[in-house]
PDB file of C-alpha atoms and ligand atoms in Angstrom:
ATOM      1  CA  MET A  23     -32.196   2.397   4.061  1.00 97.00           C
ATOM      2  CA  LYS A  24     -30.866  -0.816   2.402  1.00 97.00           C
ATOM      3  CA  GLU A  25     -28.651  -3.610   3.614  1.00 98.00           C
ATOM      4  CA  LEU A  26     -25.259  -3.323   2.712  1.00 98.00           C
ATOM      5  CA  ASN A  27     -22.417  -6.528   2.403  1.00 97.00           C
ATOM      6  CA  ILE A  28     -18.927  -5.456   2.734  1.00 97.00           C
ATOM      7  CA  MET A  29     -18.111  -5.095  -0.700  1.00 95.00           C
ATOM      8  CA  GLU A  30     -21.025  -2.551  -1.464  1.00 96.00           C
ATOM      9  CA  ALA A  31     -20.287  -0.893   1.389  1.00 97.00           C
ATOM     10  CA  THR A  32     -16.706   0.126   0.235  1.00 97.00           C
ATOM     11  CA  ALA A  33     -18.225   2.001  -2.870  1.00 97.00           C
ATOM     12  CA  TYR A  34     -20.321   4.031   0.049  1.00 97.00           C
ATOM     13  CA  THR A  35     -16.873   5.172   1.489  1.00 96.00           C
ATOM     14  CA  SER A  36     -15.269   5.899  -1.760  1.00 96.00           C
ATOM     15  CA  PRO A  37     -12.956   7.525  -2.950  1.00 96.00           C
ATOM     16  CA  ASN A  38     -11.223   5.168  -0.478  1.00 97.00           C
ATOM     17  CA  PRO A  39      -7.364   5.873   0.875  1.00 97.00           C
ATOM     18  CA  LEU A  40      -4.963   3.980  -1.602  1.00 98.00           C
ATOM     19  CA  THR A  41      -1.757   2.895  -0.702  1.00 98.00           C
ATOM     20  CA  LEU A  42       1.247   1.143  -3.020  1.00 98.00           C
ATOM     21  CA  ILE A  43       3.232  -0.921   0.085  1.00 98.00           C
ATOM     22  CA  CYS A  44       6.641  -1.467  -0.791  1.00 98.00           C
ATOM     23  CA  SER A  45       8.581  -4.497   0.749  1.00 98.00           C
ATOM     24  CA  LEU A  46      11.594  -6.477   0.497  1.00 98.00           C
ATOM     25  CA  ASN A  47      11.755  -9.846  -1.705  1.00 97.00           C
ATOM     26  CA  GLU A  48      13.999 -12.581  -0.412  1.00 97.00           C
ATOM     27  CA  ASN A  49      16.821 -11.709  -3.251  1.00 97.00           C
ATOM     28  CA  GLY A  50      16.681  -7.958  -2.417  1.00 97.00           C
ATOM     29  CA  THR A  51      14.223  -6.587  -4.857  1.00 98.00           C
ATOM     30  CA  THR A  52      11.362  -4.581  -3.997  1.00 98.00           C
ATOM     31  CA  ASN A  53       7.491  -5.866  -4.035  1.00 98.00           C
ATOM     32  CA  LEU A  54       4.781  -3.829  -4.878  1.00 98.00           C
ATOM     33  CA  ALA A  55       0.987  -4.240  -3.846  1.00 98.00           C
ATOM     34  CA  PRO A  56      -1.769  -1.693  -3.555  1.00 98.00           C
ATOM     35  CA  ILE A  57      -3.572  -1.945  -0.458  1.00 98.00           C
ATOM     36  CA  CYS A  58      -6.632   0.091   0.777  1.00 98.00           C
ATOM     37  CA  PHE A  59      -7.005  -1.290   4.122  1.00 98.00           C
ATOM     38  CA  VAL A  60      -5.004   1.555   5.867  1.00 98.00           C
ATOM     39  CA  SER A  61      -5.235   3.996   8.347  1.00 98.00           C
ATOM     40  CA  TYR A  62      -3.286   6.093  10.711  1.00 98.00           C
ATOM     41  CA  LEU A  63      -3.749   4.654  14.230  1.00 98.00           C
ATOM     42  CA  SER A  64      -1.946   7.519  16.693  1.00 98.00           C
ATOM     43  CA  PHE A  65      -0.307  10.625  16.495  1.00 98.00           C
ATOM     44  CA  ASN A  66       2.264   9.920  19.668  1.00 98.00           C
ATOM     45  CA  PRO A  67       4.177   7.925  18.270  1.00 98.00           C
ATOM     46  CA  PRO A  68       2.979   8.282  15.060  1.00 98.00           C
ATOM     47  CA  MET A  69       1.623   4.967  14.348  1.00 98.00           C
ATOM     48  CA  ILE A  70       0.251   3.583  10.640  1.00 98.00           C
ATOM     49  CA  GLY A  71      -1.609   0.020  10.434  1.00 98.00           C
ATOM     50  CA  PHE A  72      -2.264  -1.859   7.164  1.00 98.00           C
ATOM     51  CA  ALA A  73      -4.120  -5.223   6.818  1.00 98.00           C
ATOM     52  CA  ALA A  74      -3.238  -7.484   3.854  1.00 98.00           C
ATOM     53  CA  GLY A  75      -4.781 -10.926   3.300  1.00 98.00           C
ATOM     54  CA  LYS A  76      -3.367 -13.801   4.858  1.00 98.00           C
ATOM     55  CA  GLN A  77      -1.766 -15.351   1.441  1.00 97.00           C
ATOM     56  CA  SER A  78      -0.361 -12.090   0.667  1.00 98.00           C
ATOM     57  CA  HIS A  79       3.612 -11.797  -0.069  1.00 98.00           C
ATOM     58  CA  THR A  80       3.397  -7.989   1.120  1.00 98.00           C
ATOM     59  CA  GLY A  81       1.972  -8.926   4.617  1.00 98.00           C
ATOM     60  CA  LYS A  82       4.594 -12.258   4.854  1.00 98.00           C
ATOM     61  CA  ARG A  83       7.576 -10.102   4.006  1.00 98.00           C
ATOM     62  CA  VAL A  84       6.474  -7.650   6.237  1.00 98.00           C
ATOM     63  CA  ARG A  85       6.368  -9.893   8.986  1.00 98.00           C
ATOM     64  CA  GLU A  86       9.982 -11.427   8.525  1.00 98.00           C
ATOM     65  CA  THR A  87      12.196  -8.470   7.733  1.00 98.00           C
ATOM     66  CA  GLY A  88      10.232  -5.986  10.370  1.00 98.00           C
ATOM     67  CA  LYS A  89      10.415  -3.372   7.951  1.00 98.00           C
ATOM     68  CA  VAL A  90       7.805  -1.772   4.647  1.00 99.00           C
ATOM     69  CA  ILE A  91       7.074   1.525   3.291  1.00 99.00           C
ATOM     70  CA  VAL A  92       3.683   2.831   2.904  1.00 99.00           C
ATOM     71  CA  THR A  93       3.340   5.324  -0.391  1.00 98.00           C
ATOM     72  CA  VAL A  94       0.238   7.085  -1.997  1.00 98.00           C
ATOM     73  CA  PRO A  95       1.131   6.028  -5.644  1.00 98.00           C
ATOM     74  CA  GLY A  96       1.223   9.316  -8.013  1.00 98.00           C
ATOM     75  CA  LYS A  97      -1.378   9.578 -11.001  1.00 97.00           C
ATOM     76  CA  SER A  98       0.873   8.261 -13.438  1.00 97.00           C
ATOM     77  CA  LEU A  99       0.999   4.756 -11.881  1.00 98.00           C
ATOM     78  CA  ALA A 100      -3.036   4.315 -12.237  1.00 97.00           C
ATOM     79  CA  ASP A 101      -2.571   1.355 -14.621  1.00 97.00           C
ATOM     80  CA  THR A 102       0.217  -0.562 -12.862  1.00 96.00           C
ATOM     81  CA  VAL A 103      -1.374   0.028  -9.495  1.00 97.00           C
ATOM     82  CA  MET A 104      -4.029  -2.579 -11.075  1.00 97.00           C
ATOM     83  CA  ALA A 105      -1.419  -4.752 -12.570  1.00 97.00           C
ATOM     84  CA  CYS A 106       0.194  -5.314  -8.987  1.00 98.00           C
ATOM     85  CA  GLY A 107      -3.026  -5.917  -7.477  1.00 97.00           C
ATOM     86  CA  SER A 108      -3.368  -8.942 -10.039  1.00 96.00           C
ATOM     87  CA  SER A 109      -0.139 -10.919  -9.342  1.00 97.00           C
ATOM     88  CA  THR A 110       1.760 -11.850  -5.910  1.00 98.00           C
ATOM     89  CA  GLY A 111       5.826 -11.184  -5.540  1.00 97.00           C
ATOM     90  CA  ALA A 112       5.893 -14.528  -4.338  1.00 97.00           C
ATOM     91  CA  THR A 113       6.278 -15.725  -8.186  1.00 96.00           C
ATOM     92  CA  THR A 114       6.343 -12.011 -10.046  1.00 96.00           C
ATOM     93  CA  ASN A 115       9.065  -9.558 -10.022  1.00 97.00           C
ATOM     94  CA  LYS A 116       6.358  -6.930 -10.184  1.00 98.00           C
ATOM     95  CA  VAL A 117       8.849  -3.987 -10.836  1.00 98.00           C
ATOM     96  CA  VAL A 118      10.522  -5.515 -14.162  1.00 98.00           C
ATOM     97  CA  GLU A 119       7.139  -7.169 -15.414  1.00 97.00           C
ATOM     98  CA  ASN A 120       5.823  -3.444 -15.052  1.00 97.00           C
ATOM     99  CA  HIS A 121       8.706  -1.248 -16.022  1.00 97.00           C
ATOM    100  CA  ILE A 122       8.203   0.843 -12.952  1.00 98.00           C
ATOM    101  CA  GLU A 123      10.814   3.567 -12.407  1.00 98.00           C
ATOM    102  CA  MET A 124      12.148   2.970  -9.083  1.00 98.00           C
ATOM    103  CA  LYS A 125      14.464   5.223  -6.299  1.00 98.00           C
ATOM    104  CA  ALA A 126      16.059   4.614  -3.288  1.00 98.00           C
ATOM    105  CA  VAL A 127      15.039   5.717  -0.031  1.00 98.00           C
ATOM    106  CA  ASP A 128      17.933   7.209   2.530  1.00 97.00           C
ATOM    107  CA  GLY A 129      18.531   4.433   5.314  1.00 96.00           C
ATOM    108  CA  SER A 130      16.249   1.665   3.763  1.00 98.00           C
ATOM    109  CA  ASP A 131      16.776  -1.364   1.639  1.00 97.00           C
ATOM    110  CA  ILE A 132      13.632  -0.993   0.278  1.00 98.00           C
ATOM    111  CA  ARG A 133      12.980   1.018  -2.909  1.00 98.00           C
ATOM    112  CA  ILE A 134      10.001   3.305  -3.607  1.00 98.00           C
ATOM    113  CA  PRO A 135       8.122   4.485  -7.278  1.00 98.00           C
ATOM    114  CA  VAL A 136       9.570   7.451  -8.399  1.00 98.00           C
ATOM    115  CA  ASP A 137       6.194   8.786  -8.915  1.00 98.00           C
ATOM    116  CA  THR A 138       5.288   8.483  -5.063  1.00 98.00           C
ATOM    117  CA  ARG A 139       3.249  11.887  -3.598  1.00 98.00           C
ATOM    118  CA  LEU A 140       3.757  10.430   0.114  1.00 98.00           C
ATOM    119  CA  ALA A 141       6.177   7.473   1.519  1.00 98.00           C
ATOM    120  CA  ILE A 142       5.472   6.716   5.176  1.00 98.00           C
ATOM    121  CA  VAL A 143       8.777   4.695   6.353  1.00 98.00           C
ATOM    122  CA  ALA A 144       7.657   2.524   8.933  1.00 98.00           C
ATOM    123  CA  THR A 145       8.994  -0.659  11.479  1.00 98.00           C
ATOM    124  CA  LEU A 146       6.459  -3.602  12.314  1.00 98.00           C
ATOM    125  CA  GLN A 147       5.563  -3.534  16.110  1.00 98.00           C
ATOM    126  CA  GLN A 148       2.675  -5.639  16.141  1.00 98.00           C
ATOM    127  CA  SER A 149       0.755  -8.014  13.845  1.00 98.00           C
ATOM    128  CA  VAL A 150      -3.200  -9.217  14.651  1.00 98.00           C
ATOM    129  CA  ASP A 151      -5.013 -12.047  13.720  1.00 98.00           C
ATOM    130  CA  VAL A 152      -8.189 -10.207  12.203  1.00 98.00           C
ATOM    131  CA  GLY A 153     -10.486 -12.390  10.498  1.00 98.00           C
ATOM    132  CA  ASP A 154      -9.348 -13.665   6.593  1.00 98.00           C
ATOM    133  CA  HIS A 155      -6.261 -11.103   6.914  1.00 98.00           C
ATOM    134  CA  ILE A 156      -3.693  -9.935   9.524  1.00 98.00           C
ATOM    135  CA  LEU A 157      -3.519  -6.645  10.579  1.00 98.00           C
ATOM    136  CA  HIS A 158      -0.349  -5.171  10.767  1.00 99.00           C
ATOM    137  CA  ILE A 159       0.619  -1.961  13.039  1.00 99.00           C
ATOM    138  CA  CYS A 160       4.090  -0.194  12.055  1.00 98.00           C
ATOM    139  CA  GLN A 161       5.474   2.733  13.952  1.00 98.00           C
ATOM    140  CA  VAL A 162       6.883   5.341  11.725  1.00 98.00           C
ATOM    141  CA  ASP A 163      10.220   6.296  10.987  1.00 98.00           C
ATOM    142  CA  LYS A 164       9.628   9.373   8.824  1.00 98.00           C
ATOM    143  CA  PHE A 165       6.915  10.972   6.193  1.00 98.00           C
ATOM    144  CA  LEU A 166       8.602  11.908   2.715  1.00 98.00           C
ATOM    145  CA  GLY A 167       6.140  13.749   0.824  1.00 98.00           C
ATOM    146  CA  ASP A 168       6.298  15.904  -2.800  1.00 98.00           C
ATOM    147  CA  GLU A 169       3.205  17.942  -2.533  1.00 96.00           C
ATOM    148  CA  ASP A 170       3.449  18.054  -6.568  1.00 96.00           C
ATOM    149  CA  ARG A 171       2.367  14.763  -7.322  1.00 97.00           C
ATOM    150  CA  LYS A 172      -1.223  14.680  -7.526  1.00 96.00           C
ATOM    151  CA  GLY A 173      -1.814  11.010  -4.902  1.00 97.00           C
ATOM    152  CA  LEU A 174      -4.271   8.016  -6.784  1.00 98.00           C
ATOM    153  CA  TYR A 175      -7.623   6.909  -4.606  1.00 97.00           C
ATOM    154  CA  ALA A 176      -9.501   3.690  -4.900  1.00 98.00           C
ATOM    155  CA  TRP A 177     -13.078   3.881  -6.843  1.00 96.00           C
ATOM    156  CA  ASN A 178     -16.375   1.803  -6.595  1.00 94.00           C
ATOM    157  CA  GLY A 179     -14.636   0.265  -3.931  1.00 95.00           C
ATOM    158  CA  PHE A 180     -11.585  -0.896  -4.996  1.00 95.00           C
ATOM    159  CA  GLY A 181     -12.356  -1.523  -8.773  1.00 93.00           C
ATOM    160  CA  LYS A 182     -10.483   1.683 -10.357  1.00 95.00           C
ATOM    161  CA  VAL A 183      -8.036   4.021  -9.348  1.00 97.00           C
ATOM    162  CA  ALA A 184      -8.143   7.712 -10.109  1.00 96.00           C
ATOM    163  CA  PRO A 185      -7.070  11.171  -8.597  1.00 95.00           C
ATOM    164  CA  ALA A 186      -9.697  12.557  -6.417  1.00 92.00           C
ATOM    165  CA  ALA A 187     -10.656  15.665  -8.314  1.00 75.00           C
ATOM    166  CA  GLU A 188     -11.871  13.227 -11.056  1.00 49.00           C
ATOM    167  CA  GLY A 189     -15.246  12.360  -8.512  1.00 46.00           C
TER     168      GLY A 189
HETATM  169  C1  LIG B  13      -7.291  -1.140  -5.144  1.00 95.54           C
HETATM  170  C2  LIG B  13      -6.987  -2.335  -5.052  1.00 95.54           C
HETATM  171  C3  LIG B  13      -7.271  -2.496  -3.343  1.00 95.54           C
HETATM  172  C4  LIG B  13      -6.391  -3.114  -2.668  1.00 95.54           C
HETATM  173  N1  LIG B  13      -6.676  -3.503  -1.064  1.00 95.54           N
HETATM  174  C5  LIG B  13      -5.863  -4.698  -0.598  1.00 95.54           C
HETATM  175  C6  LIG B  13      -6.046  -4.933   0.577  1.00 95.54           C
HETATM  176  O1  LIG B  13      -6.311  -3.727   1.705  1.00 95.54           O
HETATM  177  N2  LIG B  13      -5.781  -5.834   1.441  1.00 95.54           N
HETATM  178  C7  LIG B  13      -5.083  -6.986   0.617  1.00 95.54           C
HETATM  179  O2  LIG B  13      -5.019  -7.788   1.445  1.00 95.54           O
HETATM  180  N3  LIG B  13      -5.134  -6.916  -0.749  1.00 95.54           N
HETATM  181  C8  LIG B  13      -5.724  -5.589  -1.584  1.00 95.54           C
HETATM  182  N4  LIG B  13      -5.665  -5.538  -2.720  1.00 95.54           N
HETATM  183  C9  LIG B  13      -5.196  -7.158  -3.536  1.00 95.54           C
HETATM  184  C10 LIG B  13      -3.613  -6.980  -3.065  1.00 95.54           C
HETATM  185  O3  LIG B  13      -3.036  -5.675  -3.594  1.00 95.54           O
HETATM  186  C11 LIG B  13      -3.023  -8.326  -4.167  1.00 95.54           C
HETATM  187  O4  LIG B  13      -4.043  -9.451  -3.771  1.00 95.54           O
HETATM  188  C12 LIG B  13      -1.835  -8.553  -4.711  1.00 95.54           C
HETATM  189  O5  LIG B  13      -1.717  -9.309  -5.452  1.00 95.54           O
HETATM  190  C13 LIG B  13      -1.114  -9.428  -3.431  1.00 95.54           C
HETATM  191  O6  LIG B  13       0.082  -9.355  -3.734  1.00 95.54           O
HETATM  192  P1  LIG B  13       1.749  -9.891  -2.948  1.00 95.54           P
HETATM  193  O7  LIG B  13       1.543 -10.872  -2.926  1.00 95.54           O
HETATM  194  O8  LIG B  13       2.512  -9.738  -3.656  1.00 95.54           O
HETATM  195  O9  LIG B  13       1.524  -9.056  -1.617  1.00 95.54           O
HETATM  196  C14 LIG B  13      -6.372  -4.114  -3.730  1.00 95.54           C
HETATM  197  C15 LIG B  13      -5.966  -4.519  -4.878  1.00 95.54           C
HETATM  198  C16 LIG B  13      -6.587  -3.460  -5.309  1.00 95.54           C
HETATM  199  C17 LIG B  13      -6.482  -3.339  -7.229  1.00 95.54           C
END
């Protein structure tokens, strides 16, 4: 075996889970950011966690509002997901810039893309400093699924997004 750095290792675990994290901007609009550092953490109560870079607007807003919707994007959003990963909600309205069709979620002020396979509506419980990221530990309020939509995964580490069947 050969020794790898962490970026090389992420290519070995591909396809990696991919989420598009939806959070609330200060002005009430929704911000979107692709995040692969995500995991289920507990069955009972259902809990999930995601790690966002310390500079991420998503992380800042989830810590300020205590609310998040973690989504698995549908396959029509492949290019959109990559675009949302190259700008920040601190200065850009990514939904408007990328012409993303959104829909409301009952009981939440945060909206989600129409082409969503799974939406996990969650409340922040704890945030933990982890190296250059902050881990957000959240309790799940509800899971909403649409099995007819094909979900996206991250390939080549985080370099490309595509459905899993492609591999
Ligand atoms: C496929 C993919 C996966 C990513 N995974 C993460 C991640 O797990 N954590 C993270 O902090 N940023 C991740 N990023 C980068 C963020 O999406 C990017 O920094 C984004 O601009 C943050 O937007 P925000 O400032 O609006 O939160 C990923 C980007 C891509 C394209």
